[in-house]
CSV table of C-alpha atoms in Angstrom, one decimal:
chain,number,residue,atom,x,y,z
A,1,MET,CA,21.1,32.7,21.1
A,2,VAL,CA,21.0,29.2,19.0
A,3,VAL,CA,19.6,27.6,21.7
A,4,LEU,CA,16.5,30.6,22.1
A,5,ALA,CA,15.6,30.3,18.5
A,6,SER,CA,12.7,27.8,18.3
A,7,ILE,CA,12.4,25.3,15.3
A,8,ARG,CA,9.6,24.3,14.4
A,9,ASN,CA,10.5,22.2,11.2
A,10,GLY,CA,7.2,21.3,9.4
A,11,LEU,CA,6.6,18.5,6.6
A,12,GLU,CA,7.5,21.7,3.4
A,13,LYS,CA,10.5,23.3,5.0
A,14,LEU,CA,11.7,19.6,5.0
A,15,SER,CA,11.7,19.0,1.7
A,16,SER,CA,14.6,19.9,-0.8
A,17,TYR,CA,14.0,22.5,-3.0
A,18,GLU,CA,12.9,22.3,-7.2
A,19,LEU,CA,11.3,25.1,-8.4
A,20,SER,CA,8.0,24.6,-6.3
A,21,ILE,CA,7.5,21.6,-8.0
A,22,GLU,CA,8.1,18.4,-6.6
A,23,PRO,CA,11.3,16.7,-6.6
A,24,MET,CA,12.2,14.0,-8.9
A,25,SER,CA,14.7,12.3,-7.5
A,26,GLY,CA,17.6,11.9,-4.6
A,27,SER,CA,20.0,14.4,-5.7
A,28,CYS,CA,23.0,12.9,-6.0
A,29,LEU,CA,26.4,14.2,-8.0
A,30,GLN,CA,28.5,12.3,-10.5
A,31,PHE,CA,30.9,10.5,-8.8
A,32,ARG,CA,34.5,11.3,-9.6
A,33,ILE,CA,36.8,7.7,-9.5
A,34,SER,CA,39.2,9.0,-8.6
A,35,TYR,CA,38.5,9.3,-4.9
A,36,TYR,CA,38.5,5.8,-4.4
A,37,MET,CA,40.7,5.6,-5.9
A,38,PHE,CA,43.0,7.3,-3.6
A,39,ALA,CA,41.2,5.9,-1.0
A,40,LEU,CA,42.3,2.4,-2.2
A,41,VAL,CA,46.2,2.9,-2.8
A,42,PHE,CA,46.2,5.2,0.4
A,43,VAL,CA,44.3,1.5,2.7
A,44,VAL,CA,47.3,-1.1,1.0
A,45,PHE,CA,50.2,1.6,1.8
A,46,ASP,CA,48.6,1.8,5.3
A,47,VAL,CA,48.6,-1.7,6.0
A,48,GLU,CA,52.4,-2.0,4.8
A,49,THR,CA,53.2,1.1,6.9
A,50,VAL,CA,51.8,-0.8,9.9
A,51,PHE,CA,53.8,-4.1,9.0
A,52,LEU,CA,56.7,-2.1,8.7
A,53,TYR,CA,56.6,-0.3,12.5
A,54,PRO,CA,57.8,-3.5,14.1
A,55,TRP,CA,60.5,-4.3,12.2
A,56,ALA,CA,61.9,-0.1,12.1
A,57,MET,CA,62.1,-0.4,15.4
A,58,SER,CA,64.0,-3.5,15.6
A,59,PHE,CA,65.8,-4.4,12.8
A,60,ASN,CA,69.5,-3.2,14.0
A,61,VAL,CA,69.2,-6.5,16.0
A,62,LEU,CA,67.7,-9.0,13.2
A,63,GLY,CA,70.1,-9.5,11.2
A,64,VAL,CA,70.5,-9.5,7.5
A,65,PRO,CA,68.4,-12.1,6.3
A,66,ILE,CA,65.3,-10.3,7.9
A,67,PHE,CA,66.0,-6.8,6.0
A,68,ILE,CA,65.9,-8.7,2.7
A,69,LYS,CA,62.6,-10.6,3.7
A,70,ALA,CA,61.4,-7.0,4.4
A,71,PHE,CA,63.0,-5.5,1.7
A,72,ILE,CA,60.6,-8.7,-0.4
A,73,PHE,CA,57.9,-7.4,1.2
A,74,VAL,CA,58.4,-3.7,0.2
A,75,SER,CA,58.9,-5.0,-3.3
A,76,ILE,CA,55.9,-7.3,-3.7
A,77,LEU,CA,54.1,-3.5,-2.6
A,78,ILE,CA,55.9,-1.7,-5.1
A,79,VAL,CA,54.8,-4.0,-7.9
A,80,GLY,CA,51.4,-3.0,-7.2
A,81,SER,CA,52.0,0.9,-6.9
A,82,VAL,CA,54.2,0.2,-10.3
A,83,TYR,CA,50.6,-1.4,-11.8
A,84,ALA,CA,48.4,1.8,-10.5
A,85,TRP,CA,51.3,3.6,-12.5
A,86,LYS,CA,50.8,3.1,-15.0
A,87,LYS,CA,47.2,2.2,-15.2
A,88,ARG,CA,46.9,5.5,-14.4
A,89,GLY,CA,44.7,5.0,-12.3
A,90,LEU,CA,46.6,8.0,-9.7
A,91,GLU,CA,45.4,10.7,-11.6
A,92,TRP,CA,43.0,13.1,-11.0
A,93,SER,CA,41.3,13.9,-13.7
B,1,MET,CA,35.6,2.6,36.2
B,2,ILE,CA,37.2,3.7,32.6
B,3,LEU,CA,36.1,0.0,31.5
B,4,SER,CA,32.8,0.5,31.4
B,5,VAL,CA,32.4,4.1,30.5
B,6,LEU,CA,34.6,3.3,26.9
B,7,SER,CA,33.1,-0.3,26.9
B,8,SER,CA,29.1,1.3,27.2
B,9,PRO,CA,28.9,3.4,24.5
B,10,ALA,CA,30.9,0.5,22.3
B,11,LEU,CA,28.2,-1.6,23.0
B,12,VAL,CA,25.2,0.8,21.5
B,13,SER,CA,27.5,2.2,19.1
B,14,GLY,CA,27.3,-1.4,17.3
B,15,LEU,CA,23.6,-2.1,18.6
B,16,MET,CA,23.0,1.8,16.7
B,17,VAL,CA,25.1,0.2,13.1
B,18,ALA,CA,22.0,-2.2,12.7
B,19,ARG,CA,19.2,0.2,14.1
B,20,ALA,CA,20.6,3.1,12.4
B,21,LYS,CA,17.3,4.7,9.6
B,22,ASN,CA,20.8,6.5,7.9
B,23,PRO,CA,23.2,4.9,6.1
B,24,VAL,CA,25.8,7.4,6.5
B,25,HIS,CA,25.0,6.5,10.6
B,26,SER,CA,25.7,3.4,10.1
B,27,VAL,CA,29.3,3.6,9.1
B,28,LEU,CA,29.6,6.6,11.1
B,29,PHE,CA,28.5,4.5,14.6
B,30,PRO,CA,31.1,1.6,13.7
B,31,ILE,CA,34.1,4.5,13.8
B,32,LEU,CA,32.8,5.5,17.9
B,33,VAL,CA,33.0,1.2,18.5
B,34,PHE,CA,37.2,1.5,16.8
B,35,ARG,CA,37.7,4.3,19.3
B,36,ASP,CA,36.4,2.4,22.4
B,37,THR,CA,37.5,-0.5,21.0
B,38,SER,CA,41.5,1.3,21.2
B,39,GLY,CA,40.8,2.8,24.5
B,40,LEU,CA,40.3,-0.4,25.8
B,41,LEU,CA,43.5,-2.1,24.3
B,42,LEU,CA,45.4,0.7,26.2
B,43,LEU,CA,43.6,-0.7,29.2
B,44,LEU,CA,44.8,-3.9,28.6
B,45,GLY,CA,48.1,-2.8,28.5
B,46,LEU,CA,48.0,-3.1,24.5
B,47,ASP,CA,50.1,0.2,23.7
B,48,PHE,CA,50.9,-0.9,19.5
B,49,SER,CA,48.2,-2.6,19.0
B,50,ALA,CA,45.8,0.4,20.6
B,51,MET,CA,47.6,2.9,19.0
B,52,ILE,CA,47.4,0.6,15.3
B,53,PHE,CA,43.9,0.9,15.6
B,54,PRO,CA,43.2,4.6,15.3
B,55,VAL,CA,44.8,4.4,11.8
B,56,VAL,CA,44.1,1.3,10.1
B,57,HIS,CA,40.4,0.0,11.4
B,58,ILE,CA,39.6,4.2,11.7
B,59,GLY,CA,41.8,5.6,8.6
B,60,ALA,CA,41.1,2.8,6.1
B,61,ILE,CA,38.7,0.5,6.6
B,62,ALA,CA,35.9,2.9,8.7
B,63,VAL,CA,37.0,5.7,5.4
B,64,SER,CA,36.2,2.2,3.0
B,65,PHE,CA,32.8,1.3,4.2
B,66,LEU,CA,31.8,5.5,3.2
B,67,PHE,CA,32.7,4.6,0.2
B,68,VAL,CA,30.6,1.8,-0.1
B,69,VAL,CA,27.6,3.7,1.3
B,70,MET,CA,28.5,6.6,-1.2
B,71,MET,CA,28.9,5.2,-4.2
B,72,PHE,CA,26.2,3.0,-4.1
B,73,HIS,CA,23.5,5.0,-2.5
B,74,ILE,CA,22.4,2.2,0.1
B,75,GLN,CA,19.2,2.9,1.4
B,76,ILE,CA,19.1,1.1,4.9
B,77,ALA,CA,15.3,1.7,4.9
B,78,GLU,CA,14.3,-0.5,2.3
B,79,ILE,CA,16.7,-3.2,4.1
B,80,HIS,CA,14.4,-2.1,7.6
B,81,GLU,CA,11.6,-3.7,6.2
B,82,GLU,CA,12.8,-7.1,5.1
B,83,VAL,CA,14.5,-7.5,9.0
B,84,LEU,CA,10.9,-10.0,10.2
B,85,ARG,CA,11.5,-12.2,7.1
B,86,TYR,CA,15.0,-13.2,7.6
B,87,LEU,CA,14.7,-12.8,11.7
B,88,PRO,CA,15.1,-16.8,11.6
B,89,VAL,CA,18.4,-17.3,9.8
B,90,SER,CA,19.9,-14.0,11.0
B,91,GLY,CA,19.0,-16.0,14.5
B,92,ILE,CA,20.4,-18.7,14.4
B,93,ILE,CA,23.9,-16.8,12.7
B,94,GLY,CA,23.6,-14.7,15.5
B,95,LEU,CA,23.8,-17.2,18.6
B,96,ILE,CA,26.3,-18.8,17.3
B,97,PHE,CA,28.2,-15.7,16.9
B,98,TRP,CA,27.3,-15.6,20.7
B,99,TRP,CA,28.2,-18.8,21.4
B,100,GLU,CA,31.1,-18.6,19.7
B,101,MET,CA,32.4,-15.4,21.6
B,102,PHE,CA,31.6,-17.2,24.9
B,103,PHE,CA,33.4,-19.7,23.7
B,104,ILE,CA,36.6,-18.2,23.1
B,105,LEU,CA,36.2,-15.9,26.4
B,106,ASP,CA,36.1,-19.1,28.5
B,107,ASN,CA,38.7,-21.2,26.9
B,108,GLU,CA,42.7,-20.9,27.7
B,109,THR,CA,43.8,-22.0,24.7
B,110,ILE,CA,43.9,-19.0,22.2
B,111,PRO,CA,47.3,-16.7,22.7
B,112,LEU,CA,47.8,-13.5,23.8
B,113,LEU,CA,47.6,-11.1,21.5
B,114,PRO,CA,51.1,-9.8,20.7
B,115,THR,CA,52.5,-6.3,21.8
B,116,GLN,CA,55.9,-5.2,20.8
B,117,ARG,CA,58.6,-6.6,23.3
B,118,ASN,CA,56.6,-10.1,22.7
B,119,THR,CA,57.6,-11.2,18.8
B,120,THR,CA,59.2,-8.8,16.7
B,121,SER,CA,62.1,-11.4,16.4
B,122,LEU,CA,59.0,-14.1,16.2
B,123,ARG,CA,57.5,-12.3,13.7
B,124,TYR,CA,60.5,-12.6,11.0
B,125,THR,CA,61.3,-16.1,11.8
B,126,VAL,CA,59.2,-18.5,12.8
B,127,TYR,CA,56.1,-16.9,11.6
B,128,ALA,CA,57.8,-15.5,8.4
B,129,VAL,CA,55.2,-16.6,5.7
B,130,LYS,CA,52.8,-15.0,7.9
B,131,PHE,CA,54.1,-11.9,7.6
B,132,LEU,CA,55.6,-11.9,3.5
B,133,VAL,CA,51.3,-13.4,2.8
B,134,PRO,CA,49.7,-10.4,4.1
B,135,SER,CA,51.2,-8.6,1.7
B,136,LEU,CA,50.4,-10.9,-1.8
B,137,ILE,CA,46.6,-10.3,0.0
B,138,LEU,CA,47.5,-6.4,-0.7
B,139,LEU,CA,49.3,-7.3,-3.8
B,140,VAL,CA,45.9,-8.6,-5.3
B,141,ALA,CA,43.7,-6.9,-3.3
B,142,MET,CA,45.2,-3.1,-4.8
B,143,ILE,CA,45.7,-5.2,-8.5
B,144,GLY,CA,41.6,-5.7,-8.7
B,145,ALA,CA,39.8,-3.0,-8.0
B,146,ILE,CA,42.4,-1.5,-10.3
B,147,ILE,CA,41.3,-4.0,-13.3
B,148,LEU,CA,37.4,-3.4,-12.3
B,149,THR,CA,37.7,0.5,-12.4
B,150,MET,CA,39.7,1.1,-15.0
B,151,HIS,CA,38.3,-1.7,-17.5
B,152,ARG,CA,37.7,-0.5,-20.5
B,153,THR,CA,33.5,-1.1,-21.3
B,154,THR,CA,31.6,-1.3,-24.2
B,155,HIS,CA,30.8,2.0,-24.0
B,156,GLY,CA,34.1,3.1,-24.4
B,157,ALA,CA,37.8,4.2,-22.0
B,158,VAL,CA,36.9,5.2,-18.6
B,159,LYS,CA,36.0,9.4,-18.7
B,160,ARG,CA,38.9,11.6,-18.3
B,161,GLN,CA,40.1,15.1,-19.9
B,162,ASP,CA,43.4,16.4,-19.7
B,163,VAL,CA,43.4,19.3,-16.6
B,164,PHE,CA,46.4,21.6,-18.7
B,165,ARG,CA,44.3,21.2,-21.8
B,166,ARG,CA,41.7,22.2,-20.8
B,167,ASN,CA,42.7,25.3,-18.9
B,168,ALA,CA,44.7,25.9,-22.2
B,169,ILE,CA,41.5,26.6,-24.4
B,170,SER,CA,41.4,29.5,-25.4
B,171,PHE,CA,38.0,31.6,-25.7
B,172,ARG,CA,39.1,33.3,-28.6
B,173,ARG,CA,39.9,30.6,-30.3
B,174,THR,CA,36.8,28.8,-29.7
B,175,ILE,CA,33.5,30.8,-29.4
B,176,MET,CA,35.1,33.7,-31.1
B,177,ARG,CA,35.5,32.3,-34.3
B,178,ARG,CA,32.0,30.9,-34.5
B,179,THR,CA,30.6,34.4,-34.3
B,180,THR,CA,33.2,36.2,-36.6
B,181,ASP,CA,33.6,33.6,-38.9
B,182,PRO,CA,31.3,34.3,-42.3
B,183,ILE,CA,29.1,31.9,-43.2
B,184,THR,CA,30.1,30.5,-46.0
B,185,ARG,CA,27.0,27.6,-46.4
């Protein structure tokens, strides 16, 4: 039935509704910055995880120095996450 | 046959990125490109790279593009009007890029893409610096972005509300008080 009903969109039908006057400006809600903060932190830690996947597959044969290097890698990113935490970037308000 | 099934939508989607009227479509077409590229990497036998592609490129990069488009209300129609004006310079840059692509494809000096079997031991011993430098880059990116968004402007701090306080406001104390108190003025 969805296919059979004919849709004929005219110029008047496609314009947005604003109480019989012409629409004033583009309709957009106030942007909440916490969405962006979470996406940013997700990107950073996602890339970190991708770096850790090959290490996780073979760390048992690689030895202690490699473990320490991976530890340094993770700790540098933990510094960043602590900074984000302290600056209240990850709050949902 | 699978190669053409995967590569032709990738080419068409890449072209549609520049030609789409809606700026959000311009961000959604690269998602198709990444998906097709991931399939092509699977055909090449690079399973690890093929699995990372959707995770990193679609899940992180395309999402960041989408945030940029939606935060700043980029209007592609204005950019499309100016295309002919920029045609000389952009044509030269496009030709240079085209030449670079053919140079890479014809040349044998570019090393193979790493798979998990080849370079895990190399990545942490020989290329250890290249393993640690991205962490510094990520750190700088995260701190820079947080500073830019959380920085106190002259108007005041970033607008916040305390959710628990907002939920604890009682109707009787705020509204009823104004209507039931005697007016003393």
